[in-house]
RNA sequence: GGCCCGGUGGUCAAGCGGUUAAGACACGGCCCUUUCACGGCUGUAACACGGGUUCGAGUCCCGUCCGGGUCACCA
């Protein structure tokens, strides 16, 4: 992987990193990190650390390359900013063999060339007869050099505008592309290479086998092709991935760093999505047969999935939060509660400090709350991400307990008080679940409610409602909401005192 | 605008010249059920359009339309 340290890493990077990692490790290859810091204007402090730690959060670990404490591997340096001599040597060689040349044009001069090209309606750019310095004599070059005129090194392209060439892309298949004919800059005035040149030189020297990058690079592939050919080097396997998209006002567009918070990895960390869920989601949009595989091998380690490039989509996928949530539910239900608790606690320490103490003080209760309904063959799948998990159990904590839902429409406040009073009178904390519920049936019947919903459905006019309505009243008293997991279990976790207090407060 | 890449239900997608055009998510209904989930059953819903080629086209070819990308001494 070769990101540029221009800010924080995003979902698109992660997506690509995933492909890199799977491809490398599946074939017993090396997954390495190179930092593309050739643009000093855009460099951001701390970005490298952020890249490494974010990827680690998602369980992607590099075998080689740049790391937090120095570099690992024999193909360094791994920072392009430290590879200056290498690029200059290669560039020098190209100049010597007449395949590159210094260009002294200023920005203004390039602008003028462009204007003239526009006015005569030809393609813009620095090429052919428009390339002023293409055939500069040795004397002129020396003269300019002596005058300290700033210059760049350009490739002396041999392509024509009419030429095309064929190249195979591991994701898109065989492509027929126009040949490059532009004398592109390979070394900038500050001696630092452009991406195009650095890519070719580094990937060859570092013996990169697969280049996985976004499809925005497809249009510059001809440049890279010509550079590899000019240097007589073997081409890597190119894999151009589709962009992650988003629907915005009915328009499908590329996910943007500035406008879309869900592109930032921070977004998922803040909400507390489990890295495993994000991995799993990414893999489902990465490889169309992953879901099928997952269905067939629900308990298999994700690394056992055989990732294949030709199963990668070549049209941009819309990011689907619904799907991520669904996957997350299925992932979390398989993770032991103890681990979920630890994960929740770690998340709280980073993003919700005020609940840390409560989580620690009531660890046992939290564990029990998280466990409700999980160990049957049809486990509940309530848990999605930490923020949501906390909301899901928050009513346990007195600080967060609040009555938010209303009683059923058929039950007035006075009626509710009556029912709750009866509940409190017969409540015995030691009752088992069926004893407990039998008592509720009794309360229901005595107050004119059907003991079973079916009876009520048969003769609605005979009852005020059914036992479910009574349960809702009790539920609201205990948890403040009209829906929750089993009340009896919740009461056992909360303890008798809390149960009685909460019911009493509504009478 | 030139060039490039795309276009199968709301979303992700299988499909590789002959299928009743899979599956997952989302949405609706039913069942289970004290609520909510879970689970089971079930429903709505798609080959962008127009021409070819072919006995036969979602699949191959051409055009149109639509979407995306790219046209820097950024990556």
XYZ file of C-alpha atoms (C1' of nucleotides) in Angstrom:
582
model
C 0.000 0.000 0.000
C 1.292 3.417 -0.849
C -0.766 6.254 0.575
C 0.217 9.861 0.577
C 0.275 11.408 4.023
C -2.147 14.168 3.157
C -4.610 13.722 5.936
C -6.564 11.007 7.533
C -7.087 7.676 6.037
C -10.550 6.924 4.774
C -12.783 4.052 3.837
C -11.534 4.100 0.271
C -7.974 3.609 1.498
C -9.092 0.825 3.755
C -10.912 -0.792 0.875
C -7.757 -0.739 -1.226
C -5.561 -1.813 1.659
C -7.782 -4.803 2.081
C -7.272 -5.901 -1.463
C -3.526 -5.441 -1.079
C -3.430 -7.399 2.122
C -5.584 -10.279 0.926
C -3.735 -10.538 -2.344
C -0.367 -10.529 -0.630
C -1.114 -12.885 2.209
C -3.171 -15.303 0.193
C -0.249 -15.845 -2.115
C 2.319 -15.840 0.688
C 3.505 -12.489 -0.532
C 4.514 -9.373 1.318
C 2.165 -6.623 2.362
C 4.111 -3.447 2.595
C 3.738 0.224 3.288
C 5.408 2.922 1.289
C 4.731 6.553 2.006
C 4.201 8.736 -1.033
C 5.271 12.045 0.386
C 6.377 13.692 -2.818
C 4.072 16.652 -2.492
C 5.383 18.704 0.381
C 2.599 21.249 0.005
C 0.038 18.712 1.118
C 1.989 16.892 3.764
C 0.192 16.669 7.096
C 1.953 16.138 10.396
C 1.105 12.883 12.150
C -0.562 11.394 9.140
C 1.783 8.442 8.959
C 1.087 7.407 12.500
C -2.614 7.767 11.819
C -2.362 5.555 8.757
C -0.568 2.783 10.563
C -2.721 2.842 13.660
C -6.012 3.067 11.787
C -5.082 0.097 9.679
C -4.035 -1.797 12.750
C -7.407 -1.068 14.283
C -8.891 -2.959 11.389
C -6.387 -5.736 11.834
C -4.276 -4.936 8.822
C -0.610 -5.295 9.662
C 2.246 -4.625 7.332
C 5.036 -7.128 6.876
C 7.422 -4.610 5.478
C 7.985 -0.947 4.886
C 7.470 2.216 6.836
C 6.501 1.720 10.449
C 6.151 3.786 13.567
C 9.642 3.026 14.794
C 11.657 3.023 11.611
C 11.508 0.781 8.603
C 11.325 -2.950 8.156
C 12.616 -4.686 5.054
C 15.351 -4.671 2.451
C 13.753 -2.589 -0.248
C 13.855 0.793 1.428
C 13.877 3.619 1.890
C 10.111 3.422 2.196
C 9.500 7.131 2.218
C 9.633 8.564 -1.242
C 11.099 11.726 0.201
C 14.194 9.672 1.055
C 14.526 8.119 -2.367
C 15.571 11.266 -4.223
C 18.881 9.892 -5.485
C 17.213 6.833 -6.904
C 14.783 8.827 -9.008
C 17.504 11.191 -10.115
C 19.699 8.350 -11.207
C 16.939 6.848 -13.306
C 15.997 10.229 -14.726
C 19.599 10.904 -15.595
C 19.781 7.630 -17.411
C 16.689 8.545 -19.436
C 18.223 11.878 -20.363
C 21.450 10.171 -21.391
C 19.676 7.790 -23.713
C 17.643 10.626 -25.163
C 14.307 9.610 -23.670
C 13.973 12.561 -21.341
C 15.048 16.170 -21.346
C 15.139 19.270 -19.213
C 12.392 21.798 -19.807
C 12.838 25.399 -18.756
C 9.370 26.658 -19.477
C 7.766 28.802 -16.839
C 4.224 28.490 -15.690
C 3.288 31.514 -17.779
C 4.880 30.058 -20.888
C 2.976 26.839 -20.410
C -0.180 28.873 -20.058
C 0.534 30.632 -23.339
C 1.101 27.352 -25.118
C -2.182 26.163 -23.747
C -4.026 29.252 -24.917
C -2.681 28.915 -28.412
C -3.671 25.264 -28.478
C -7.167 26.127 -27.393
C -7.427 28.837 -30.039
C -6.474 26.471 -32.858
C -8.556 23.724 -31.361
C -5.968 21.030 -30.757
C -5.369 18.946 -27.627
C -3.691 20.882 -24.911
C -0.489 19.806 -23.277
C 3.227 19.637 -23.768
C 3.949 17.420 -26.748
C 5.310 17.228 -30.254
C 5.905 20.576 -31.922
C 4.367 22.383 -28.958
C 7.096 21.090 -26.696
C 9.397 24.082 -26.936
C 12.377 22.601 -25.146
C 12.166 19.144 -26.634
C 15.068 19.632 -28.996
C 17.066 22.172 -27.042
C 20.738 22.136 -27.975
C 23.378 21.228 -25.450
C 24.635 24.813 -25.524
C 21.238 26.239 -24.749
C 20.781 23.839 -21.907
C 24.159 24.763 -20.460
C 23.386 28.410 -20.846
C 20.101 28.085 -19.002
C 21.709 26.002 -16.342
C 24.371 28.615 -15.868
C 21.690 31.284 -15.476
C 20.090 29.211 -12.784
C 16.839 28.928 -14.622
C 14.602 26.456 -12.901
C 13.717 23.365 -14.876
C 11.862 20.084 -14.815
C 12.690 16.802 -16.486
C 10.165 15.612 -19.020
C 9.755 12.304 -20.712
C 10.389 12.489 -24.453
C 7.318 10.583 -25.512
C 7.327 8.481 -28.628
C 3.587 8.046 -28.716
C 1.188 9.467 -31.258
C -2.288 10.694 -30.610
C -3.750 8.099 -32.951
C -1.958 5.136 -31.377
C -3.649 2.739 -29.035
C -2.322 -0.175 -27.051
C -3.813 -3.065 -25.175
C -3.301 -3.833 -21.562
C -4.911 -6.306 -19.266
C -6.382 -5.195 -15.979
C -6.999 -7.888 -13.399
C -10.367 -6.416 -12.504
C -11.557 -4.991 -15.790
C -10.107 -7.395 -18.264
C -8.537 -6.361 -21.524
C -8.475 -2.631 -22.135
C -7.694 -0.748 -25.282
C -6.313 2.634 -24.393
C -4.885 5.567 -26.330
C -1.125 5.766 -26.196
C 0.502 8.498 -24.205
C 1.909 11.252 -26.373
C 2.516 13.916 -23.757
C 5.968 14.823 -22.578
C 4.918 14.476 -18.986
C 7.002 15.847 -16.163
C 8.870 13.097 -14.365
C 11.035 15.196 -12.099
C 9.690 18.433 -10.668
C 11.788 21.589 -10.356
C 12.589 20.675 -6.767
C 14.075 17.385 -7.930
C 11.199 15.351 -6.530
C 9.483 12.927 -8.876
C 5.876 13.133 -9.930
C 3.607 10.293 -8.940
C 3.910 8.754 -12.378
C 7.641 8.458 -12.232
C 7.832 7.449 -8.596
C 5.251 4.749 -9.147
C 7.186 3.209 -11.984
C 10.598 3.431 -10.380
C 9.545 2.315 -6.914
C 7.274 -0.466 -7.977
C 9.940 -1.897 -10.184
C 12.716 -1.583 -7.640
C 10.585 -2.805 -4.769
C 9.464 -5.718 -6.889
C 5.800 -4.926 -6.584
C 3.701 -7.526 -8.359
C 0.234 -5.979 -8.088
C -0.764 -2.359 -8.293
C -4.192 -1.869 -6.746
C -5.524 1.660 -7.059
C -8.708 3.556 -7.768
C -10.110 3.842 -11.243
C -9.180 7.518 -11.368
C -5.737 6.242 -12.378
C -7.015 4.551 -15.471
C -6.619 7.708 -17.482
C -2.948 8.014 -16.619
C -2.201 4.372 -17.196
C -0.840 5.151 -20.695
C 1.848 7.292 -19.099
C 2.870 4.487 -16.801
C 2.808 2.035 -19.644
C 5.149 4.158 -21.698
C 7.481 4.698 -18.772
C 7.747 0.993 -18.034
C 8.356 0.240 -21.703
C 10.884 3.009 -22.078
C 12.845 1.685 -19.137
C 12.523 -1.858 -20.419
C 10.904 -3.037 -17.213
C 8.222 -5.619 -16.760
C 4.739 -4.310 -16.035
C 3.053 -5.108 -12.741
C -0.462 -6.509 -12.711
C -2.791 -3.543 -12.643
C -6.000 -3.699 -10.644
C -8.182 -0.626 -10.947
C -10.922 -0.644 -8.372
C -14.277 1.091 -8.589
C -15.058 3.969 -6.294
C -17.307 3.862 -3.318
C -20.290 6.016 -4.177
C -23.036 7.772 -2.372
C -26.490 9.001 -3.276
C -26.805 12.703 -2.725
C -30.046 14.437 -3.688
C -30.794 11.591 -6.011
C -27.406 11.816 -7.691
C -24.846 9.072 -7.453
C -21.415 10.458 -6.800
C -18.031 9.545 -5.486
C -17.811 9.562 -1.715
C -16.032 12.752 -0.801
C -13.664 13.332 2.069
C -15.013 16.782 2.766
C -18.737 16.227 2.470
C -19.204 12.705 3.757
C -18.240 11.894 7.327
C -18.971 8.236 6.720
C -15.946 8.103 4.473
C -13.637 8.809 7.391
C -12.626 5.839 9.460
C -13.049 8.027 12.484
C -16.794 7.894 11.891
C -16.896 4.155 12.517
C -14.555 4.368 15.452
C -16.662 7.050 17.071
C -19.880 5.117 16.697
C -18.009 2.060 17.857
C -18.408 -0.306 14.976
C -16.435 -3.422 15.590
C -13.491 -3.641 13.196
C -14.515 -7.159 12.334
C -17.890 -5.895 11.135
C -16.305 -3.257 8.948
C -13.926 -5.850 7.521
C -16.766 -8.179 6.813
C -18.811 -5.441 5.178
C -15.940 -4.271 3.049
C -15.323 -7.784 1.891
C -18.937 -8.193 0.832
C -18.728 -5.173 -1.413
C -15.234 -6.118 -2.497
C -15.941 -9.642 -3.644
C -19.359 -10.573 -4.871
C -19.055 -14.194 -3.836
C -18.067 -13.421 -0.273
C -21.601 -13.398 1.067
C -22.296 -16.764 -0.443
C -19.139 -18.129 1.098
C -20.048 -16.634 4.439
C -23.448 -18.285 4.324
C -21.885 -21.624 3.666
C -19.155 -21.234 6.251
C -20.617 -19.024 8.949
C -17.924 -19.827 11.486
C -14.898 -19.838 9.293
C -12.185 -17.269 9.785
C -12.446 -14.444 7.328
C -8.924 -15.174 6.126
C -10.014 -18.545 4.798
C -12.054 -16.871 2.129
C -10.416 -17.137 -1.249
C -10.307 -13.597 -2.503
C -10.315 -13.199 -6.254
C -9.789 -10.113 -8.359
C -12.168 -11.129 -11.104
C -14.989 -11.188 -8.590
C -14.456 -7.530 -7.923
C -17.091 -5.179 -9.164
C -16.056 -2.693 -11.790
C -18.838 -0.267 -11.206
C -19.008 1.959 -8.177
C -20.897 0.573 -5.216
C -23.158 2.758 -3.188
C -22.190 2.716 0.431
C -24.996 1.014 2.315
C -25.247 1.698 6.020
C -28.184 -0.684 6.350
C -26.113 -3.500 5.075
C -23.240 -2.625 7.346
C -25.606 -2.691 10.311
C -27.025 -6.012 9.328
C -23.594 -7.491 8.937
C -22.531 -5.989 12.205
C -25.414 -7.658 14.014
C -24.405 -10.994 12.618
C -20.769 -10.457 13.463
C -21.410 -9.328 17.019
C -23.742 -12.187 17.802
C -20.790 -14.512 17.305
C -18.421 -12.606 19.526
C -18.445 -13.700 23.172
C -20.155 -11.235 25.476
C -17.006 -10.825 27.499
C -15.178 -9.553 24.453
C -18.004 -7.254 23.536
C -17.858 -5.814 27.002
C -14.143 -5.190 26.681
C -14.680 -3.602 23.314
C -17.448 -1.419 24.679
C -15.272 -0.329 27.571
C -12.366 0.515 25.302
C -14.689 2.498 23.078
C -16.164 4.351 26.062
C -12.686 5.301 27.234
C -12.022 6.936 23.888
C -15.376 8.386 22.994
C -17.732 8.407 25.962
C -15.723 8.876 29.102
C -18.685 9.702 31.295
C -19.964 6.148 31.200
C -16.681 4.399 31.907
C -17.149 4.272 35.661
C -20.660 2.934 35.385
C -19.523 0.248 32.994
C -16.803 -0.814 35.373
C -18.899 -0.598 38.546
C -21.745 -2.583 37.065
C -19.705 -4.939 34.956
C -21.648 -8.038 35.969
C -24.985 -6.440 35.247
C -23.803 -5.130 31.897
C -22.534 -8.564 30.959
C -25.900 -10.017 31.844
C -27.786 -7.334 29.953
C -25.689 -8.002 26.874
C -26.262 -11.717 27.224
C -30.043 -11.648 27.206
C -31.440 -13.972 24.597
C -28.079 -14.714 23.069
C -27.532 -18.341 23.866
C -30.434 -19.983 22.111
C -30.382 -21.390 18.581
C -32.099 -18.239 17.475
C -30.110 -15.638 19.348
C -31.232 -12.051 19.549
C -29.214 -9.774 17.334
C -29.677 -6.536 19.153
C -26.154 -5.282 19.156
C -24.810 -3.245 16.265
C -22.239 -0.693 17.406
C -21.122 0.657 20.768
C -23.141 3.849 20.730
C -26.230 1.840 19.940
C -25.318 -0.891 22.435
C -25.081 1.647 25.179
C -28.454 3.108 24.300
C -29.792 -0.399 24.219
C -28.825 -1.017 27.846
C -28.806 2.537 29.143
C -32.076 2.210 31.078
C -30.283 -0.022 33.538
C -28.410 2.999 34.834
C -30.470 5.323 36.996
C -28.689 8.322 35.507
C -29.928 7.435 32.066
C -33.281 5.925 32.949
C -36.178 7.989 31.694
C -39.776 7.204 30.862
C -39.869 7.967 27.163
C -42.831 5.994 25.847
C -46.535 6.419 26.541
C -48.937 3.838 27.883
C -51.073 2.060 25.310
C -53.974 4.168 24.038
C -56.535 2.005 25.763
C -55.006 2.619 29.187
C -55.473 5.860 31.109
C -52.950 7.024 33.710
C -55.282 6.130 36.577
C -55.790 2.671 35.152
C -52.048 2.248 34.795
C -51.515 3.201 38.419
C -54.072 0.643 39.451
C -52.326 -2.068 37.459
C -48.919 -1.129 38.791
C -50.211 -1.143 42.325
C -51.541 -4.642 41.838
C -48.244 -5.624 40.315
C -46.265 -4.319 43.247
C -48.521 -6.061 45.712
C -48.106 -9.476 44.179
C -44.497 -9.036 43.102
C -42.131 -11.601 44.465
C -38.575 -11.223 43.302
C -37.926 -14.902 43.841
C -40.597 -16.057 41.403
C -39.386 -17.901 38.385
C -40.366 -16.663 34.990
C -43.578 -18.627 34.628
C -44.742 -17.925 38.169
C -44.083 -14.280 37.533
C -45.991 -14.204 34.309
C -48.910 -16.181 35.705
C -49.350 -13.407 38.216
C -49.500 -10.875 35.443
C -52.172 -12.920 33.743
C -54.123 -12.863 36.960
C -53.811 -9.102 37.237
C -54.901 -8.796 33.630
C -57.935 -10.997 34.103
C -59.012 -9.334 37.340
C -58.937 -5.959 35.659
C -60.852 -6.916 32.563
C -58.041 -7.797 30.181
C -57.812 -11.011 28.211
C -55.193 -13.398 29.573
C -54.179 -14.278 26.021
C -53.994 -12.007 22.999
C -55.841 -14.575 20.921
C -58.859 -14.453 23.197
C -58.886 -10.730 22.817
C -58.732 -10.962 19.051
C -61.700 -13.298 19.049
C -63.875 -11.056 21.193
C -62.397 -7.605 21.385
C -65.587 -6.081 22.692
C -65.451 -8.234 25.825
C -62.130 -6.844 27.097
C -60.346 -3.599 27.771
C -57.323 -5.101 26.137
C -55.086 -8.096 26.701
C -52.210 -9.178 28.851
C -49.797 -7.597 26.417
C -51.154 -4.166 27.285
C -50.630 -4.857 30.957
C -47.105 -5.963 30.229
C -46.418 -2.769 28.359
C -47.440 -0.746 31.399
C -45.078 -2.745 33.572
C -42.355 -2.532 30.986
C -42.630 1.217 30.830
C -42.337 1.383 34.590
C -39.254 -0.825 34.637
C -37.331 0.330 31.559
C -39.151 3.455 30.456
C -39.868 2.097 27.005
C -42.611 0.083 25.419
C -40.176 -2.377 23.922
C -37.308 -4.264 25.475
C -36.060 -7.786 25.961
C -37.786 -9.989 28.498
C -38.847 -8.031 31.585
C -38.389 -10.861 34.027
C -34.754 -11.266 33.023
C -34.201 -7.547 33.245
C -35.707 -7.445 36.706
C -33.447 -10.237 37.862
C -30.475 -8.249 36.653
C -31.636 -4.967 38.172
C -32.469 -6.413 41.546
C -35.587 -6.132 43.654
C -34.880 -2.732 45.107
C -34.597 -0.977 41.792
C -37.659 -2.736 40.413
C -39.839 -1.714 43.349
C -38.542 1.847 43.298
C -39.272 2.326 39.657
C -42.739 0.885 39.835
C -43.517 2.826 42.992
C -42.459 6.123 41.432
C -45.249 5.840 38.868
C -48.018 5.028 41.281
C -15.725 19.550 -24.684
C -11.837 15.372 -25.872
C -10.553 10.697 -23.980
C -11.491 6.480 -20.662
C -14.655 3.326 -17.585
C -19.447 1.865 -16.448
C -25.365 0.953 -16.729
C -29.658 -6.188 -14.128
C -35.317 -4.538 -8.559
C -34.702 1.111 -3.755
C -29.270 -0.860 -2.579
C -25.280 -4.730 -3.355
C -25.307 -8.349 -6.861
C -25.456 -13.773 -9.652
C -25.615 -14.531 -14.799
C -20.589 -15.757 -19.668
C -26.105 -17.125 -26.372
C -31.455 -21.118 -24.476
C -32.961 -20.029 -16.523
C -40.094 -19.511 -14.303
C -33.693 -13.747 -14.508
C -30.450 -16.506 -8.168
C -29.236 -14.601 -3.391
C -28.409 -10.704 0.475
C -29.956 -5.824 2.572
C -34.188 -2.571 2.811
C -39.644 -2.471 2.528
C -44.856 -5.031 3.134
C -47.885 -9.288 4.876
C -48.581 -13.789 7.706
C -46.876 -17.220 11.626
C -44.340 -17.636 16.426
C -44.980 -14.254 20.557
C -46.694 -10.436 26.975
C -43.542 -5.836 23.880
C -39.187 -5.436 20.889
C -35.924 -8.420 18.564
C -34.633 -13.332 16.690
C -36.569 -17.196 13.613
C -39.947 -19.343 9.789
C -43.137 -18.562 5.553
C -44.472 -15.119 1.933
C -45.062 -10.650 -1.143
C -43.732 -6.005 -4.046
C -39.804 -4.980 -7.316
C -34.938 -5.248 -12.438
C -31.965 -6.487 -17.661
C -31.627 2.306 -19.645
C -33.424 3.048 -24.911
C -33.206 2.083 -30.279
C -31.221 -0.713 -34.138
C -28.671 -4.989 -35.852
C -26.218 -10.406 -35.692
C -28.767 -15.146 -34.421
C -33.615 -20.273 -34.747
C -32.809 -17.770 -30.034
C -29.789 -11.668 -26.855
C -29.473 -9.267 -20.050
C -25.321 -11.824 -22.398
C -22.213 -10.315 -29.070
C -21.966 -5.575 -32.488
C -23.438 -0.360 -33.559
C -25.841 4.134 -32.157
C -28.456 7.157 -28.400
C -29.197 8.422 -23.484
C -27.608 8.416 -18.446
C -23.789 8.083 -14.516
C -18.713 8.249 -13.075
C -13.529 9.389 -13.871
C -9.669 12.267 -16.081
C -7.465 16.126 -18.782
C -1.262 19.778 -13.148
C 5.774 20.784 -11.651
C -1.631 16.706 -6.798
C -1.680 12.021 -5.595
